[in-house]
mmCIF file of C-alpha atoms in Angstrom:
data_model
loop_
_atom_site.group_PDB
_atom_site.id
_atom_site.type_symbol
_atom_site.label_atom_id
_atom_site.label_comp_id
_atom_site.label_asym_id
_atom_site.label_seq_id
_atom_site.Cartn_x
_atom_site.Cartn_y
_atom_site.Cartn_z
ATOM 1 C CA VAL A 297 -2.776 21.935 53.672
ATOM 2 C CA SER A 298 -5.432 22.665 56.273
ATOM 3 C CA SER A 299 -8.948 21.350 55.911
ATOM 4 C CA ALA A 300 -10.248 24.925 55.562
ATOM 5 C CA ALA A 301 -7.810 25.642 52.728
ATOM 6 C CA ALA A 302 -8.747 22.376 51.048
ATOM 7 C CA ARG A 303 -12.430 23.274 51.211
ATOM 8 C CA MET A 304 -11.664 26.684 49.692
ATOM 9 C CA GLU A 305 -9.778 25.035 46.834
ATOM 10 C CA VAL A 306 -12.672 22.680 46.159
ATOM 11 C CA THR A 307 -15.134 25.574 46.280
ATOM 12 C CA ALA A 308 -13.034 27.691 43.921
ATOM 13 C CA ALA A 309 -12.685 24.791 41.486
ATOM 14 C CA TYR A 310 -16.433 24.213 41.534
ATOM 15 C CA ALA A 311 -17.173 27.919 40.961
ATOM 16 C CA GLU A 312 -14.729 28.069 38.061
ATOM 17 C CA LYS A 313 -16.025 24.881 36.456
ATOM 18 C CA HIS A 314 -19.676 25.990 36.551
ATOM 19 C CA GLY A 315 -19.157 29.699 35.888
ATOM 20 C CA VAL A 316 -20.674 30.721 39.228
ATOM 21 C CA PHE A 317 -18.914 34.072 39.393
ATOM 22 C CA GLN A 318 -19.929 34.924 35.818
ATOM 23 C CA LEU A 319 -23.502 33.913 36.671
ATOM 24 C CA PHE A 320 -23.735 36.322 39.592
ATOM 25 C CA GLU A 321 -22.032 39.052 37.593
ATOM 26 C CA GLY A 322 -24.635 38.639 34.837
ATOM 27 C CA LEU A 323 -27.522 38.696 37.302
ATOM 28 C CA LEU A 324 -26.220 41.853 38.959
ATOM 29 C CA GLN A 325 -25.710 43.526 35.583
ATOM 30 C CA SER A 326 -29.282 42.669 34.550
ATOM 31 C CA LEU A 327 -30.653 44.226 37.751
ATOM 32 C CA ILE A 328 -28.669 47.407 37.255
ATOM 33 C CA VAL A 329 -29.625 47.755 33.589
ATOM 34 C CA THR A 330 -33.338 46.871 33.769
ATOM 35 C CA LYS A 331 -34.110 48.167 37.295
ATOM 36 C CA PRO A 332 -37.195 45.906 37.711
ATOM 37 C CA ASP A 333 -39.891 46.789 40.244
ATOM 38 C CA ASP A 334 -39.642 43.275 41.668
ATOM 39 C CA PRO A 335 -35.937 42.305 41.707
ATOM 40 C CA ILE A 336 -36.537 38.849 43.185
ATOM 41 C CA ALA A 337 -39.148 37.924 40.564
ATOM 42 C CA HIS A 338 -36.822 39.227 37.859
ATOM 43 C CA LEU A 339 -33.949 37.071 39.115
ATOM 44 C CA ILE A 340 -36.184 33.991 39.315
ATOM 45 C CA ASP A 341 -37.223 34.479 35.692
ATOM 46 C CA LEU A 342 -33.584 34.852 34.639
ATOM 47 C CA VAL A 343 -32.223 31.781 36.406
ATOM 48 C CA SER A 344 -35.162 29.593 35.308
ATOM 49 C CA ALA A 345 -34.791 30.515 31.631
ATOM 50 C CA PRO A 346 -33.441 27.812 29.307
ATOM 51 C CA PRO A 347 -29.964 28.256 27.764
ATOM 52 C CA LYS A 348 -29.925 30.513 24.718
ATOM 53 C CA ASP A 349 -27.745 28.043 22.847
ATOM 54 C CA THR A 350 -30.099 25.894 20.739
ATOM 55 C CA ALA A 351 -28.225 22.652 21.331
ATOM 56 C CA GLN A 352 -28.352 23.158 25.090
ATOM 57 C CA ALA A 353 -31.911 24.477 25.092
ATOM 58 C CA SER A 354 -33.151 21.253 23.506
ATOM 59 C CA LYS A 355 -31.863 19.419 26.598
ATOM 60 C CA ALA A 356 -33.537 21.807 29.034
ATOM 61 C CA PRO A 357 -35.818 19.924 31.452
ATOM 62 C CA LYS A 358 -39.528 20.112 30.972
ATOM 63 C CA GLY A 359 -41.320 22.419 33.387
ATOM 64 C CA ILE A 360 -44.524 24.324 33.742
ATOM 65 C CA PRO A 361 -46.091 25.539 30.475
ATOM 66 C CA ARG A 362 -44.760 28.801 29.040
ATOM 67 C CA LEU A 363 -46.594 28.916 25.722
ATOM 68 C CA LEU A 364 -46.888 31.901 23.386
ATOM 69 C CA LEU A 365 -49.833 31.627 21.002
ATOM 70 C CA LEU A 366 -49.644 33.868 17.943
ATOM 71 C CA GLY A 367 -52.539 34.596 15.636
ATOM 72 C CA GLY A 368 -53.676 37.401 13.386
ATOM 73 C CA PRO A 369 -57.152 38.682 12.535
ATOM 74 C CA ALA A 370 -59.816 35.942 12.338
ATOM 75 C CA SER A 371 -57.431 33.271 13.638
ATOM 76 C CA GLY A 372 -59.511 32.746 16.780
ATOM 77 C CA ALA A 373 -56.367 32.675 18.928
ATOM 78 C CA GLU A 374 -57.990 34.364 21.944
ATOM 79 C CA GLU A 375 -60.964 32.002 22.010
ATOM 80 C CA VAL A 376 -58.882 28.855 21.518
ATOM 81 C CA ALA A 377 -56.392 29.943 24.180
ATOM 82 C CA ALA A 378 -59.124 30.626 26.735
ATOM 83 C CA ALA A 379 -60.729 27.226 26.113
ATOM 84 C CA ALA A 380 -57.419 25.346 26.218
ATOM 85 C CA ALA A 381 -56.313 27.100 29.411
ATOM 86 C CA ARG A 382 -59.564 26.114 31.150
ATOM 87 C CA ARG A 383 -59.322 22.551 29.896
ATOM 88 C CA TYR A 384 -55.679 21.951 30.797
ATOM 89 C CA GLY A 385 -55.421 24.002 33.982
ATOM 90 C CA THR A 386 -52.983 26.701 32.949
ATOM 91 C CA VAL A 387 -53.416 30.494 33.046
ATOM 92 C CA HIS A 388 -54.534 32.362 29.929
ATOM 93 C CA VAL A 389 -52.707 35.695 29.967
ATOM 94 C CA SER A 390 -54.536 37.864 27.433
ATOM 95 C CA ALA A 391 -52.980 41.235 26.675
ATOM 96 C CA SER A 392 -56.290 42.613 25.404
ATOM 97 C CA LEU A 393 -58.154 41.579 28.580
ATOM 98 C CA LEU A 394 -55.382 43.015 30.748
ATOM 99 C CA LEU A 395 -55.687 46.296 28.872
ATOM 100 C CA GLN A 396 -59.465 46.388 29.340
ATOM 101 C CA ALA A 397 -59.175 45.631 33.061
ATOM 102 C CA ALA A 398 -56.471 48.247 33.604
ATOM 103 C CA ALA A 399 -58.407 50.932 31.719
ATOM 104 C CA SER A 400 -61.513 50.379 33.851
ATOM 105 C CA ARG A 401 -59.865 51.005 37.230
ATOM 106 C CA GLY A 402 -60.614 54.732 37.317
ATOM 107 C CA THR A 403 -57.090 55.798 38.237
ATOM 108 C CA ALA A 404 -54.913 58.406 36.532
ATOM 109 C CA ALA A 405 -52.834 55.605 35.019
ATOM 110 C CA SER A 406 -55.932 53.835 33.726
ATOM 111 C CA ARG A 407 -57.257 57.018 32.118
ATOM 112 C CA ALA A 408 -54.053 57.207 30.097
ATOM 113 C CA LEU A 409 -55.007 53.867 28.523
ATOM 114 C CA LEU A 410 -58.486 54.938 27.397
ATOM 115 C CA PRO A 411 -57.362 56.322 23.989
ATOM 116 C CA TYR A 412 -56.151 52.836 23.074
ATOM 117 C CA MET A 413 -59.342 50.975 23.945
ATOM 118 C CA ALA A 414 -60.828 51.404 20.473
ATOM 119 C CA ALA A 415 -57.557 50.375 18.822
ATOM 120 C CA ASN A 416 -56.232 46.923 18.058
ATOM 121 C CA VAL A 417 -54.086 45.647 20.921
ATOM 122 C CA SER A 418 -51.147 45.454 18.500
ATOM 123 C CA GLU A 419 -51.248 49.267 18.214
ATOM 124 C CA VAL A 420 -50.827 49.911 21.950
ATOM 125 C CA PRO A 421 -47.302 51.168 22.808
ATOM 126 C CA SER A 422 -45.003 48.736 24.581
ATOM 127 C CA GLU A 423 -44.536 51.078 27.526
ATOM 128 C CA CYS A 424 -48.312 50.978 28.183
ATOM 129 C CA LEU A 425 -49.054 47.315 27.562
ATOM 130 C CA GLY A 426 -45.741 45.666 28.390
ATOM 131 C CA PRO A 427 -45.738 46.306 32.159
ATOM 132 C CA LEU A 428 -49.291 44.940 32.448
ATOM 133 C CA VAL A 429 -48.252 41.703 30.740
ATOM 134 C CA VAL A 430 -45.004 41.309 32.679
ATOM 135 C CA ASP A 431 -46.698 41.898 36.047
ATOM 136 C CA ARG A 432 -49.314 39.256 35.247
ATOM 137 C CA LEU A 433 -46.698 36.755 34.106
ATOM 138 C CA ARG A 434 -44.914 37.198 37.446
ATOM 139 C CA SER A 435 -47.999 36.545 39.559
ATOM 140 C CA ASP A 436 -48.139 33.551 41.890
ATOM 141 C CA ASP A 437 -50.773 31.553 40.022
ATOM 142 C CA VAL A 438 -48.810 31.849 36.771
ATOM 143 C CA ARG A 439 -45.654 30.658 38.528
ATOM 144 C CA ARG A 440 -47.529 27.606 39.815
ATOM 145 C CA ARG A 441 -49.595 26.711 36.749
ATOM 146 C CA GLY A 442 -47.729 28.238 33.821
ATOM 147 C CA PHE A 443 -49.148 30.471 31.124
ATOM 148 C CA LEU A 444 -50.675 30.594 27.673
ATOM 149 C CA LEU A 445 -49.913 34.103 26.399
ATOM 150 C CA THR A 446 -51.868 35.902 23.657
ATOM 151 C CA GLY A 447 -51.801 39.436 22.259
ATOM 152 C CA PHE A 448 -48.222 40.276 23.250
ATOM 153 C CA PRO A 449 -45.602 40.614 21.839
ATOM 154 C CA ASN A 450 -46.721 41.987 18.474
ATOM 155 C CA ASN A 451 -43.437 43.160 17.007
ATOM 156 C CA GLU A 452 -39.673 43.049 17.417
ATOM 157 C CA ALA A 453 -39.601 45.911 19.934
ATOM 158 C CA GLN A 454 -42.081 44.107 22.196
ATOM 159 C CA CYS A 455 -40.060 40.901 21.946
ATOM 160 C CA GLU A 456 -37.065 42.871 23.179
ATOM 161 C CA PHE A 457 -39.223 44.325 25.982
ATOM 162 C CA LEU A 458 -39.979 40.817 27.270
ATOM 163 C CA GLU A 459 -36.338 39.798 27.009
ATOM 164 C CA ARG A 460 -35.201 42.824 29.013
ATOM 165 C CA ALA A 461 -37.773 41.916 31.666
ATOM 166 C CA GLY A 462 -36.346 38.389 31.875
ATOM 167 C CA ILE A 463 -39.516 36.785 30.483
ATOM 168 C CA TRP A 464 -39.026 33.781 28.211
ATOM 169 C CA VAL A 465 -41.274 31.228 26.515
ATOM 170 C CA ARG A 466 -40.775 27.505 26.234
ATOM 171 C CA SER A 467 -42.947 26.994 23.126
ATOM 172 C CA THR A 468 -44.376 29.210 20.380
ATOM 173 C CA LEU A 469 -47.318 28.253 18.184
ATOM 174 C CA LEU A 470 -48.841 30.236 15.322
ATOM 175 C CA LEU A 471 -52.484 29.780 14.339
ATOM 176 C CA ASP A 472 -52.185 30.633 10.666
ATOM 177 C CA ILE A 473 -55.040 31.520 8.340
ATOM 178 C CA ASP A 474 -55.106 32.450 4.675
ATOM 179 C CA GLU A 475 -55.506 36.208 4.254
ATOM 180 C CA ALA A 476 -58.385 35.876 1.792
ATOM 181 C CA ALA A 477 -60.224 33.568 4.185
ATOM 182 C CA ALA A 478 -59.541 35.932 7.089
ATOM 183 C CA ALA A 479 -60.839 38.918 5.118
ATOM 184 C CA HIS A 480 -64.025 37.055 4.180
ATOM 185 C CA ALA A 481 -64.605 35.902 7.760
ATOM 186 C CA LEU A 482 -64.339 39.437 9.093
ATOM 187 C CA ILE A 483 -65.983 41.544 6.383
ATOM 188 C CA ALA A 484 -69.014 39.285 5.975
ATOM 189 C CA SER A 485 -69.719 39.066 9.700
ATOM 190 C CA ARG A 486 -72.607 40.963 11.261
ATOM 191 C CA VAL A 487 -73.435 41.823 14.856
ATOM 192 C CA ASP A 488 -76.728 42.127 16.700
ATOM 193 C CA PRO A 489 -76.511 45.502 18.512
ATOM 194 C CA VAL A 490 -79.143 44.386 21.027
ATOM 195 C CA THR A 491 -77.435 41.197 22.248
ATOM 196 C CA GLY A 492 -73.883 41.793 21.044
ATOM 197 C CA THR A 493 -73.905 38.397 19.313
ATOM 198 C CA GLU A 494 -71.777 38.124 16.183
ATOM 199 C CA TYR A 495 -72.943 36.064 13.215
ATOM 200 C CA HIS A 496 -71.465 34.957 9.910
ATOM 201 C CA PRO A 497 -73.506 33.826 6.885
ATOM 202 C CA ASP A 498 -71.314 30.733 6.456
ATOM 203 C CA GLN A 499 -72.134 29.476 9.942
ATOM 204 C CA VAL A 500 -75.018 27.232 10.935
ATOM 205 C CA ALA A 501 -75.918 29.684 13.705
ATOM 206 C CA TRP A 502 -76.967 32.416 11.233
ATOM 207 C CA PRO A 503 -80.274 33.728 12.667
ATOM 208 C CA THR A 504 -83.622 32.968 11.072
ATOM 209 C CA ASP A 505 -85.729 35.375 13.123
ATOM 210 C CA PRO A 506 -86.739 38.251 10.766
ATOM 211 C CA ALA A 507 -86.535 40.771 13.612
ATOM 212 C CA VAL A 508 -82.947 39.774 14.371
ATOM 213 C CA LEU A 509 -81.991 39.758 10.699
ATOM 214 C CA GLU A 510 -83.362 43.244 10.237
ATOM 215 C CA ARG A 511 -81.244 44.762 12.993
ATOM 216 C CA LEU A 512 -77.926 43.075 12.086
ATOM 217 C CA VAL A 513 -75.183 45.585 11.300
ATOM 218 C CA GLN A 514 -71.524 45.493 10.331
ATOM 219 C CA HIS A 515 -69.168 46.436 13.134
ATOM 220 C CA PRO A 516 -67.100 49.516 12.151
ATOM 221 C CA SER A 517 -63.868 47.556 12.656
ATOM 222 C CA ARG A 518 -65.063 44.989 10.084
ATOM 223 C CA ALA A 519 -65.370 47.476 7.234
ATOM 224 C CA GLU A 520 -63.321 46.347 4.247
ATOM 225 C CA ALA A 521 -60.743 49.149 4.441
ATOM 226 C CA GLN A 522 -60.075 48.561 8.141
ATOM 227 C CA VAL A 523 -59.853 44.796 7.721
ATOM 228 C CA LEU A 524 -57.405 44.986 4.823
ATOM 229 C CA ALA A 525 -55.250 47.469 6.725
ATOM 230 C CA SER A 526 -55.277 45.194 9.780
ATOM 231 C CA LEU A 527 -54.240 42.190 7.689
ATOM 232 C CA GLN A 528 -51.426 44.154 6.102
ATOM 233 C CA SER A 529 -50.173 45.189 9.538
ATOM 234 C CA TRP A 530 -50.348 41.592 10.768
ATOM 235 C CA ARG A 531 -48.316 40.408 7.768
ATOM 236 C CA ALA A 532 -45.428 42.627 8.863
ATOM 237 C CA SER A 533 -45.832 41.687 12.527
ATOM 238 C CA LYS A 534 -45.907 37.969 11.745
ATOM 239 C CA ALA A 535 -42.579 38.139 9.921
ATOM 240 C CA GLN A 536 -40.939 39.841 12.909
ATOM 241 C CA LEU A 537 -42.444 37.428 15.431
ATOM 242 C CA LEU A 538 -41.483 34.271 13.550
ATOM 243 C CA ALA A 539 -37.947 35.606 13.211
ATOM 244 C CA ALA A 540 -37.823 36.313 16.956
ATOM 245 C CA PHE A 541 -39.108 32.807 17.814
ATOM 246 C CA PRO A 542 -37.456 30.583 15.180
ATOM 247 C CA ASP A 543 -38.478 27.306 16.861
ATOM 248 C CA HIS A 544 -42.167 28.034 16.291
ATOM 249 C CA ILE A 545 -44.872 25.599 15.276
ATOM 250 C CA ILE A 546 -47.430 26.548 12.620
ATOM 251 C CA VAL A 547 -50.949 25.119 12.782
ATOM 252 C CA ASP A 548 -53.828 25.704 10.363
ATOM 253 C CA ALA A 549 -56.329 27.921 12.186
ATOM 254 C CA SER A 550 -59.187 26.560 10.064
ATOM 255 C CA ARG A 551 -59.058 23.222 11.888
ATOM 256 C CA PRO A 552 -61.993 22.523 14.258
ATOM 257 C CA SER A 553 -61.764 24.338 17.568
ATOM 258 C CA LEU A 554 -61.602 21.102 19.548
ATOM 259 C CA ALA A 555 -58.656 19.883 17.453
ATOM 260 C CA LEU A 556 -56.854 23.174 18.054
ATOM 261 C CA GLU A 557 -57.471 22.930 21.800
ATOM 262 C CA GLU A 558 -56.021 19.429 21.834
ATOM 263 C CA ARG A 559 -53.022 20.579 19.815
ATOM 264 C CA LEU A 560 -52.331 23.230 22.426
ATOM 265 C CA GLY A 561 -52.956 20.654 25.130
ATOM 266 C CA ALA A 562 -50.216 18.412 23.765
ATOM 267 C CA ILE A 563 -47.756 21.276 24.236
ATOM 268 C CA LEU A 564 -49.103 22.353 27.624
ATOM 269 C CA LEU A 565 -48.794 18.790 28.888
ATOM 270 C CA GLY A 566 -45.293 18.428 27.447
ATOM 271 C CA LYS A 567 -46.225 15.618 25.061
ATOM 272 C CA GLY A 568 -44.193 16.745 22.080
ATOM 273 C CA VAL A 569 -44.304 19.216 19.245
ATOM 274 C CA GLY A 570 -45.711 17.181 16.373
ATOM 275 C CA PRO A 571 -47.948 18.680 13.653
#
């Protein structure tokens, strides 16, 4: 047997053992089906994803952070994520901030987003919000530093949107809060229309200046009917999200902000998934 033939036999054996041909077939099929705007970025996301099999996924090597932070009304997920991202050097990818930025660009596409600006981010259609999130997750700084994602996905359909785009998460954490406590936190809050500062009577920072107290108003989105409807919607969304990410971690959102930041930090730094 010639040396060339021997090398071909070794190559064929290697390809068969490691499923190389099936790998390339799967990648090509994904490109044809999803037709991503950036094929190379799509392929990188696919080949860097951990195995779907749970037993194999647990052995997947640690890498840059890919953390999904879930949280309903009054959970403080956006604020905690922003603080933790700054503290631990990862990128906070906020669906709500992406939506605001896109809607302010003054283009025809941005004008199509304006009707959703007054709505909760969970009510924005996947076809409007999904591409914004996926494009941000594929940006260079996210590839280098990892991400802490908030505000998307919000339901099963949006989870499927991310999967079709080849986007995966390494860890999922839910900031959970009792519905009664969430309702109280939202309905009792008041905002100063002059400064935009929000106050709550249970907080130490409740103003003492009579002029400020006199002008405090309830934000329209914090009216009881709207809050209860939002909590009901989140209840349904939470069930779908926890089913889609079964290896999630649940943390009490009422813990001090610093403790929550450090809990996220433990995940971002790859130091385990304890309580």
